[in-house]
XYZ file of C-alpha atoms in Angstrom:
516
model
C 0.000 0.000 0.000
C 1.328 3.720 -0.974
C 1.418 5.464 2.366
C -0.741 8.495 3.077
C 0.920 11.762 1.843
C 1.619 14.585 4.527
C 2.062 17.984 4.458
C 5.504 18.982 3.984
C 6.857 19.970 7.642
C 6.395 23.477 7.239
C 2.649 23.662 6.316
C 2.444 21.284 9.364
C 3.787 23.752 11.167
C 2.430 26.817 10.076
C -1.039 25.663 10.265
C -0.197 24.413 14.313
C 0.652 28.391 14.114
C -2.817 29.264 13.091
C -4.629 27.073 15.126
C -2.467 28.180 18.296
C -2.762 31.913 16.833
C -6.684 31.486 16.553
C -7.099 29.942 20.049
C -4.757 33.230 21.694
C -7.082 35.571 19.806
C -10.656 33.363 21.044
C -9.281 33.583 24.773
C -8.780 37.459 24.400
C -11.519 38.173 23.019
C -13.469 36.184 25.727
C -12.095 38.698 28.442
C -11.574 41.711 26.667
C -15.340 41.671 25.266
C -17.055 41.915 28.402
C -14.281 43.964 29.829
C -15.184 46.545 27.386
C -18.817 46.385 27.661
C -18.536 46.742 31.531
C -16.693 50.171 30.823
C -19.085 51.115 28.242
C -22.396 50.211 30.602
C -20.027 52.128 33.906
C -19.693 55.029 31.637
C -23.709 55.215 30.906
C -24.235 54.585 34.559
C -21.616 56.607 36.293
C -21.224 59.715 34.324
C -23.028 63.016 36.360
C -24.085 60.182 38.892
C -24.971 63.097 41.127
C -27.409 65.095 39.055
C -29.980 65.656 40.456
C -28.867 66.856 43.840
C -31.765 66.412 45.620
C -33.675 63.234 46.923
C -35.819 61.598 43.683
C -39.317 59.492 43.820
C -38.903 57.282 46.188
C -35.141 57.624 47.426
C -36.888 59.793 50.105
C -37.305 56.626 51.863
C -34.047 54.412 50.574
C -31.440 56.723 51.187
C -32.697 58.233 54.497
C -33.181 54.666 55.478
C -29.985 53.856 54.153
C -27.981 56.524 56.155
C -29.952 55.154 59.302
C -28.489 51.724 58.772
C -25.050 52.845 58.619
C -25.447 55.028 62.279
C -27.982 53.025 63.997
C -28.128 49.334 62.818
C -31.770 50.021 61.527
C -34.140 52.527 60.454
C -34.714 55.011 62.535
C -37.653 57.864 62.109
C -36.798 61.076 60.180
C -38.750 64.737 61.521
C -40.105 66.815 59.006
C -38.129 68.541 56.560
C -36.112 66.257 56.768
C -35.493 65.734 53.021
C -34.091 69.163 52.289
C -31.617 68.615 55.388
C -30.941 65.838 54.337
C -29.703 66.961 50.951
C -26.919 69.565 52.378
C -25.685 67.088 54.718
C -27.424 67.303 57.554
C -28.466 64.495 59.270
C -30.110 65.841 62.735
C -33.645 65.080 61.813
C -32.993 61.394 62.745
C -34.177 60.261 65.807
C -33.526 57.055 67.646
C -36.888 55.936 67.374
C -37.320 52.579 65.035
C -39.623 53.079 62.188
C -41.981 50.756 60.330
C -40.756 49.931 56.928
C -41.588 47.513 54.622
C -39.060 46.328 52.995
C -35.978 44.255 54.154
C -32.792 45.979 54.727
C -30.311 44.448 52.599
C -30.658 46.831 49.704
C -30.490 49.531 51.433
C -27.384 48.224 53.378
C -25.740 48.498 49.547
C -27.014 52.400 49.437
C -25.193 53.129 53.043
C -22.064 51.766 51.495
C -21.766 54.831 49.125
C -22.695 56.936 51.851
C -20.846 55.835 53.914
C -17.472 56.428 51.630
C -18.512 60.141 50.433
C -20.446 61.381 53.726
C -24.581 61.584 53.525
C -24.337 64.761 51.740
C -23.512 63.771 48.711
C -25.970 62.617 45.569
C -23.073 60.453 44.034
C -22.802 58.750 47.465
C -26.376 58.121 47.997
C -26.515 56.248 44.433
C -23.001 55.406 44.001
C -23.013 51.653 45.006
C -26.391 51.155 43.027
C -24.970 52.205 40.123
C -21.742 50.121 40.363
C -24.239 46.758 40.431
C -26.611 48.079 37.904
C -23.193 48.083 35.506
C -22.101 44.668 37.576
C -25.462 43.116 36.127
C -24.451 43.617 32.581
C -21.338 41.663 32.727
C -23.751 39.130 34.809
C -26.046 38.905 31.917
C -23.023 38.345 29.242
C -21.870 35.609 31.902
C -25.494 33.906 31.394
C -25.787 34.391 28.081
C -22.471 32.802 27.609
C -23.057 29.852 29.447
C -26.502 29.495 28.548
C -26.066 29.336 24.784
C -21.665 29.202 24.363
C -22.060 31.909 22.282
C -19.719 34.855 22.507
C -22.046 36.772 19.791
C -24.859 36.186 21.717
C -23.916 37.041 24.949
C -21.813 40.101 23.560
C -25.453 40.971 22.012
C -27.349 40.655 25.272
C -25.074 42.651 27.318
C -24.871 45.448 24.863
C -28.542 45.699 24.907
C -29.094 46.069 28.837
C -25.911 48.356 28.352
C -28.122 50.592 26.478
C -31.669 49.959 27.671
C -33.261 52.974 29.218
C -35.025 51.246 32.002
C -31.838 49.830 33.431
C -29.462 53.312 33.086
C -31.970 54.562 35.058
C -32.543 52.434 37.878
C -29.168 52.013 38.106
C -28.791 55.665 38.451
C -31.674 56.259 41.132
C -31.066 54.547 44.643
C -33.655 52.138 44.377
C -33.755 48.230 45.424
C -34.785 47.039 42.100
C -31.747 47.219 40.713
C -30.459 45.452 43.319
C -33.382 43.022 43.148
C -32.550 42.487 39.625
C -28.500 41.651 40.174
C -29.491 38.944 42.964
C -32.264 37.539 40.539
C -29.737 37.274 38.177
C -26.791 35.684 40.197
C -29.219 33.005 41.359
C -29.804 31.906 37.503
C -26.683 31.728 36.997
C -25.676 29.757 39.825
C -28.492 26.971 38.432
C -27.136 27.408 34.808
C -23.590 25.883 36.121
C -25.173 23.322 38.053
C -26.982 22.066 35.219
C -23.521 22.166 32.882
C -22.170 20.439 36.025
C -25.468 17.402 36.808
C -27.024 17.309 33.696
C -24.515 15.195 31.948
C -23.928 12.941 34.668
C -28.032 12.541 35.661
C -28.862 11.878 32.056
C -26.412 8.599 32.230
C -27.884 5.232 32.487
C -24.773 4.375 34.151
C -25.209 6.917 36.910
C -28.235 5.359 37.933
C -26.817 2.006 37.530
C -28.481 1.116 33.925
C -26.557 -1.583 32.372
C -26.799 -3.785 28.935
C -28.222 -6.718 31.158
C -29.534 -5.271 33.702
C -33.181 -4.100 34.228
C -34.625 -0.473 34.308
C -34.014 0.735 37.462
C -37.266 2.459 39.925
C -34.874 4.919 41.442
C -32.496 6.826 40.417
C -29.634 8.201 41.826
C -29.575 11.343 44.576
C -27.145 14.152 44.380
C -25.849 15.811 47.368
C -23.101 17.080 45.341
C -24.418 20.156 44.254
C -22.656 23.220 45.117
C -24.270 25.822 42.525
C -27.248 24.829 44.277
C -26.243 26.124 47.352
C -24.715 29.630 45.880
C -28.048 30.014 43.976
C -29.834 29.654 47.199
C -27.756 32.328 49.359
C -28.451 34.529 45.663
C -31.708 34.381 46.203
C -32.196 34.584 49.637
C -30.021 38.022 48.974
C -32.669 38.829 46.838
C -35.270 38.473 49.057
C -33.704 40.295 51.187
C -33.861 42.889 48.860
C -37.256 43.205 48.016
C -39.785 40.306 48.733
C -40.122 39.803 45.118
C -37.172 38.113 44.984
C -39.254 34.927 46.712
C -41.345 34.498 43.237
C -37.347 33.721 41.451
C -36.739 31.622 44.284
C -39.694 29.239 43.693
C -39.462 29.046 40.233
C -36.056 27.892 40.173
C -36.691 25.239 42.802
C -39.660 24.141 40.562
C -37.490 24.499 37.528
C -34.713 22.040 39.021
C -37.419 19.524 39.990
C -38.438 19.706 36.196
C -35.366 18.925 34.955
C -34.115 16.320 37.247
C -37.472 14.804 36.288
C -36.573 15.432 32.496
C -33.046 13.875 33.286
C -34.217 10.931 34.279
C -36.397 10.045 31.738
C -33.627 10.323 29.702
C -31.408 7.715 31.513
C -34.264 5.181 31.925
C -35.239 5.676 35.425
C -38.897 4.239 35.257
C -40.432 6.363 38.489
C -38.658 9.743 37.328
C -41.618 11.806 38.123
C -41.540 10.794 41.610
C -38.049 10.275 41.668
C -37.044 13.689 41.200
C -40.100 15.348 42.990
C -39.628 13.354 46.671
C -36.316 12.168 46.288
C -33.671 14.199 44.813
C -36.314 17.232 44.797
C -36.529 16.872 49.079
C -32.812 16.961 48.377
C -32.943 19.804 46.044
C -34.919 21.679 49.010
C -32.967 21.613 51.704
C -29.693 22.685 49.982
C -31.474 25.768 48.301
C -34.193 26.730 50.244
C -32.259 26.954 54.176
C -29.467 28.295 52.318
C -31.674 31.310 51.019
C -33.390 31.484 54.649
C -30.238 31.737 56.386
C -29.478 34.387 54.050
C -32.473 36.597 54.251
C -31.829 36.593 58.242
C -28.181 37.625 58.031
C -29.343 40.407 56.348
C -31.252 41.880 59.273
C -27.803 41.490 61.604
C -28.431 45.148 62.660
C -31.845 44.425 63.926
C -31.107 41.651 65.774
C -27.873 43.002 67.625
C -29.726 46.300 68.680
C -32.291 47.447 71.035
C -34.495 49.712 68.992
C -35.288 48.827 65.492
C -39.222 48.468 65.234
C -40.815 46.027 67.004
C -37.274 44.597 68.607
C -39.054 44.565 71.802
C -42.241 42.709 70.851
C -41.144 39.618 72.057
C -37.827 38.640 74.260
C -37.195 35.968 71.626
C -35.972 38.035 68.510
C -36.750 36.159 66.080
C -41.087 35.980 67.239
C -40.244 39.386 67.104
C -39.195 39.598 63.835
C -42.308 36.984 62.877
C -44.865 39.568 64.135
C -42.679 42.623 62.572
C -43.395 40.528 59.494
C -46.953 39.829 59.680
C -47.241 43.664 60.122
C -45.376 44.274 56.900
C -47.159 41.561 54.788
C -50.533 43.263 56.237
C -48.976 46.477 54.504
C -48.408 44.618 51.232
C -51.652 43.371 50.989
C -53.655 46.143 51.850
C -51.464 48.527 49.435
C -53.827 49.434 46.680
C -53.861 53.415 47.517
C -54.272 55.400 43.969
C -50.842 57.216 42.307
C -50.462 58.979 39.170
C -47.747 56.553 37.936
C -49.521 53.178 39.177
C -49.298 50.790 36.418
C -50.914 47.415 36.629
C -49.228 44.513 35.507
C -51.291 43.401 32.594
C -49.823 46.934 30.918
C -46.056 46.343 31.061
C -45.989 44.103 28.171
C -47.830 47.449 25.981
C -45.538 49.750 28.077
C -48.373 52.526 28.768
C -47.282 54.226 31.432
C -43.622 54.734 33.035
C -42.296 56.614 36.047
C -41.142 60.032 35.824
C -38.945 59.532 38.666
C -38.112 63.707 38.394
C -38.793 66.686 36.451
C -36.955 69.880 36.699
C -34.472 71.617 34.211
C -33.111 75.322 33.512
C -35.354 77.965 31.928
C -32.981 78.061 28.685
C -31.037 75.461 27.029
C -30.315 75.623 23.252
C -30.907 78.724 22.484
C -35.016 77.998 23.563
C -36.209 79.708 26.489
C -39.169 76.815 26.964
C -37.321 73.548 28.812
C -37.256 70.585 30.825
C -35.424 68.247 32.104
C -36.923 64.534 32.725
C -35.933 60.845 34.145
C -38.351 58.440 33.204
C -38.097 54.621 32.968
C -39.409 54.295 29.513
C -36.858 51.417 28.687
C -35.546 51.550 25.101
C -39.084 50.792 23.604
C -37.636 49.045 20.181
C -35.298 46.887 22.326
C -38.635 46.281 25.092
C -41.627 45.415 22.336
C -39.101 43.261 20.800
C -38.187 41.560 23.660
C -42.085 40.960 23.581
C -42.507 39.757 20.818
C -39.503 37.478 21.107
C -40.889 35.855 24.025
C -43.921 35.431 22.949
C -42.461 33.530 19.891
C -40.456 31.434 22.368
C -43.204 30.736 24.378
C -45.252 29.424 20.789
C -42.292 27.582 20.028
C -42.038 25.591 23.472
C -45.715 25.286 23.458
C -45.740 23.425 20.063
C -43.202 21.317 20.909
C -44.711 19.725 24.237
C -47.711 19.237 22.090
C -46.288 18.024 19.448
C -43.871 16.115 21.173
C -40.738 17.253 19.446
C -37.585 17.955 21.559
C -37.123 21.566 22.060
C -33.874 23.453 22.556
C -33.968 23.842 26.721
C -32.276 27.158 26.209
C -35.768 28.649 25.201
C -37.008 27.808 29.174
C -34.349 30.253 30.549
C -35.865 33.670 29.885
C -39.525 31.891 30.151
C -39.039 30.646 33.298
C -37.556 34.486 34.309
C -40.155 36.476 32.852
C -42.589 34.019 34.794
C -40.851 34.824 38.282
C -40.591 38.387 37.186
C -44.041 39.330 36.154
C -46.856 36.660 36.537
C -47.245 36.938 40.760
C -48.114 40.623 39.741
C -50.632 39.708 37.825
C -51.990 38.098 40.525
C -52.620 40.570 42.901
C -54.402 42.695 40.698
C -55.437 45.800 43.430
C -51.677 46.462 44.670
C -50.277 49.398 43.621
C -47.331 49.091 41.481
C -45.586 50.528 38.698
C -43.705 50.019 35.369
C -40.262 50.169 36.540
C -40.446 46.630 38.635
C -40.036 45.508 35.112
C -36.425 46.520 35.276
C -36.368 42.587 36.438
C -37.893 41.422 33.271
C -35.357 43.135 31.050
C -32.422 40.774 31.506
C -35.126 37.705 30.194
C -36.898 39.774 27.414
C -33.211 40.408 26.548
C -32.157 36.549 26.267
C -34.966 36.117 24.798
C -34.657 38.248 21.746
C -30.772 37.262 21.217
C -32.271 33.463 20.901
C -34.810 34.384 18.302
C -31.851 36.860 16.741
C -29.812 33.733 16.537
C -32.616 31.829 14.489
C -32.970 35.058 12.470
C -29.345 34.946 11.555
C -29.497 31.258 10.540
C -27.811 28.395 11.705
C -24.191 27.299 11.184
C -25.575 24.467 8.409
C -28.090 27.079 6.508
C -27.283 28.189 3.058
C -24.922 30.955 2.703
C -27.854 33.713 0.891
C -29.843 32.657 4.003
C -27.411 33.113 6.337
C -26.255 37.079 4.981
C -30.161 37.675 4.558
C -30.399 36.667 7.912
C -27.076 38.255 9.505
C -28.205 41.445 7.550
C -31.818 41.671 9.244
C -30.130 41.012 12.569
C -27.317 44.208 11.764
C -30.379 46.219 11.230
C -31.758 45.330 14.661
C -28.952 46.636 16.490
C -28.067 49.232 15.102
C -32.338 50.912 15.398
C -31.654 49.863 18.512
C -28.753 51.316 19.498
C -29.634 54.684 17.535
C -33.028 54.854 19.364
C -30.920 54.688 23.100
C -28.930 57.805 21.460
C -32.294 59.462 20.943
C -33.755 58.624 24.247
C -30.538 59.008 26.381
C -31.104 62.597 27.515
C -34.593 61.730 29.016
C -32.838 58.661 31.162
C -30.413 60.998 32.714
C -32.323 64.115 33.154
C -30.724 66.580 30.027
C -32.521 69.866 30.348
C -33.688 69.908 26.426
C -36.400 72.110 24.651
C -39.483 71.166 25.394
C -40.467 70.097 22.201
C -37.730 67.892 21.716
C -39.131 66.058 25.234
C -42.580 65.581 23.566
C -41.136 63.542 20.707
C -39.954 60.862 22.967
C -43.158 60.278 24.400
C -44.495 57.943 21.615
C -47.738 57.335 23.694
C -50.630 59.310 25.876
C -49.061 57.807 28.848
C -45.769 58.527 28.472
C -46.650 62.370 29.459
């Protein structure tokens, strides 16, 4: 036989060259991408941080609250006029006296950690630490998007549009908890992501549950203790429910969605009883690392409460932790009896159409531009090509999932990601139909619309085996996307970080009644 010709030694070598050359360049760029997004979201987020100067919406409670966490240990009660004091840097309208709030303090633990660095005095301070995890959750969501779909397009896509989305510049830029909310919400996805890249493989292995050539089907299959991402996802969420209550809804749909797909898993590997299998046996397992985890959590964060004397309702009980129980019931009374009237209320059936968003301030100099009629506005209208996109997108991946369970077709499990967020994110709001709320909660939702509309991008674009004129039809429609959308951010950028502009500039962003 004629033996196999080679490559003469140096095209052996010179394509080892390329190779080596092309892996340098894919390791570079997987750092140096979401390096430079960071900068590019920190720059949107942290430029004229402390404009406005005085407390907006609802930092009147968050940042007074805030300040009172850092000198007392909890929140103390604030005499009147307090607000304006409060703005040049006095602080004497605090008393010692605990005050009912009603939400828990870790958030606002993050918002004294600014202050606490640059005195109370100072806007920059007050919002300073929000912003830094508003531009945090950007290179979260690339970090997701990454491992959710090994795409480095994809995730480079996703966190270029939160980068850019109006609703998260400015709740990143206002010392709220949402933001806040949103990071932990985030985190705890992530955590479950890498513990499915880390179980999934080895549950979905007859051999794992002992499945041989000669052996029968096995009832059971095997438990997993073994599950550290389990147990980060649970303090992440427990974080975020200490945060904002809210942060309970992401909690139980990730425990449900782990219970699915053990149950999935199993299937898979031939386990016979893998309904019940992975509902009482590996999901009572699933439980206790996630769910005590997250409890332990949420009571850390009220440290100062415990370890002083007058935070409200310390003394209702000498066990502190009754006392915290009834200092709860009084605050889930408050929740469920909040359905007092406000101009920006929005109910959750109208975030989807976007109809009305916050103007969190209004205010601006009598001139600007050579106009003598101006104003100056931050509202949450999110980047509404980038938001009714996001929509649609989901509601295309929810068709798609849809059809397949009918159908009975496997369906790529990437598409229960953002459906399984937007769920936690919006659906218990639709439930309580009488609370007041508003538009910007939805800050949570963006990450998921977001993933969502990069998946159906990616089916725009075509895949890898697709014919070539599909493929640049597809890649064309998809360069067309981003770029409306990042030209629309340009346009809408001065009304996300309060630009005093001519008035009738202002009323051409607002591209419905409710937007006034």
């Amino acid at each position: 036989m004629t033996a196999p010709l080679l490559p003469p030694v140096e095209q052996r070598s010179t394509a080892a060259e390329r190779l080596r050359d092309s892996i340098r360049r894919s390791r570079a760029a997987s750092w140096l991408i979401p390096l430079l997004l960071t900068v590019f979201a920190g720059i949107l987020r942290l430029t004229n941080l402390g404009h406005p100067g005085t407390l907006a919406f609802d930092e009147t409670y968050y940042v007074k609250d805030a300040w009172s966490l850092w000198t007392l240990g909890y929140e103390g009660t604030w005499g009147s006029g307090a607000n304006e004091m409060f703005a040049e840097g006095d602080t004497s309208a605090l008393s010692a006296t605990g005050s009912f709030v009603v939400h828990p303090p870790l958030g606002k633990w993050f918002i004294a950690l600014g202050m606490g660095l640059l005195g109370p005095g100072s806007s920059v301070g007050w919002r300073l630490t929000t912003a830094l995890i508003g531009t945090a959750t950007v290179l979260l969501l690339y970090l997701v998007t990454r491992t959710l779909t090994r795409s480095t397009t994809l995730a480079t896509l996703a966190a270029l549009f939160v980068a850019v989305d109006g609703l998260s510049i400015v709740m990143s830029r206002i010392a709220l908890l949402d933001a806040t909310l949103t990071f932990f919400i985030l985190l705890g996805f992530w955590f479950i992501l890498l513990d499915r890249r880390r179980t999934m493989p080895l549950l979905e292995n007859p051999a794992t549950h002992g499945v041989t050539d000669d052996s029968p089907l096995p009832m059971w299959g095997r438990v997993l203790w073994r599950r550290p991402w389990v147990v980060a996802a649970g303090v992440a969420l427990g974080a975020a429910a200490a945060v904002k209550w809210s942060g309970l809804y992401a909690l139980a749909a990730l425990g449900l969605y782990l219970v699915v797909t053990d149950a999935l898993a199993r299937r898979r590997a031939g386990v016979l009883l893998w309904p019940t299998d992975a509902a009482f046996r590996q999901g009572s397992v699933s439980f206790l690392l996630l769910v005590p985890t997250a409890l332990l959590t949420y009571l850390a964060s009220w440290t100062g409460w415990f370890v002083t004397a007058g935070g409200y309702d310390r003394a209702a009980s000498d066990n502190p932790l009754v006392a915290l129980w009834k200092y709860h019931e009084s605050i889930l009374g408050f929740h469920s009896g909040l359905s007092s009237g406000h101009p920006y209320a929005s109910a959750a059936w109208e975030w989807p159409l976007l109809l009305r968003p916050t103007a969190v301030w209004v205010g601006g100099d009598e001139t600007c531009f050579g106009s003598d009629h101006c104003i100056a506005v931050i509202s949450t209208v999110p980047n509404p090509v980038l938001w009714y996109l996001g929509v649609a997108a989901a509601i295309w991946l929810l068709y798609r999932f849809a059809l397949g369970l009918i159908e009975r077709r496997p369906m790529p499990w990437t598409y229960a990601i953002p459906l399984v967020g937007l769920a936690a994110t919006w659906i218990p709001w639709l439930l309580i139909p009488n609370r007041t709320v508003f538009q910007f909660y939805t800050v949570a939702m963006v990450p998921f619309l977001v993933l969502a509309l990069v998946l159906a991008l990616r089916e725009i674009a075509g895949r890898a085996d697709a014919p070539l004129s599909r493929r640049q039809s597809g890649q064309r429609v998809v360069a067309v996307v981003v770029g409306v959308i990042l030209a629309v951010s340009v346009f809408f950028y001065p009304s996300w970080v309060g630009m005093t502009v001519p008035y009738d500039f202002w009323l051409i962003h607002n591209w419905l009644p409710g937007w006034v």
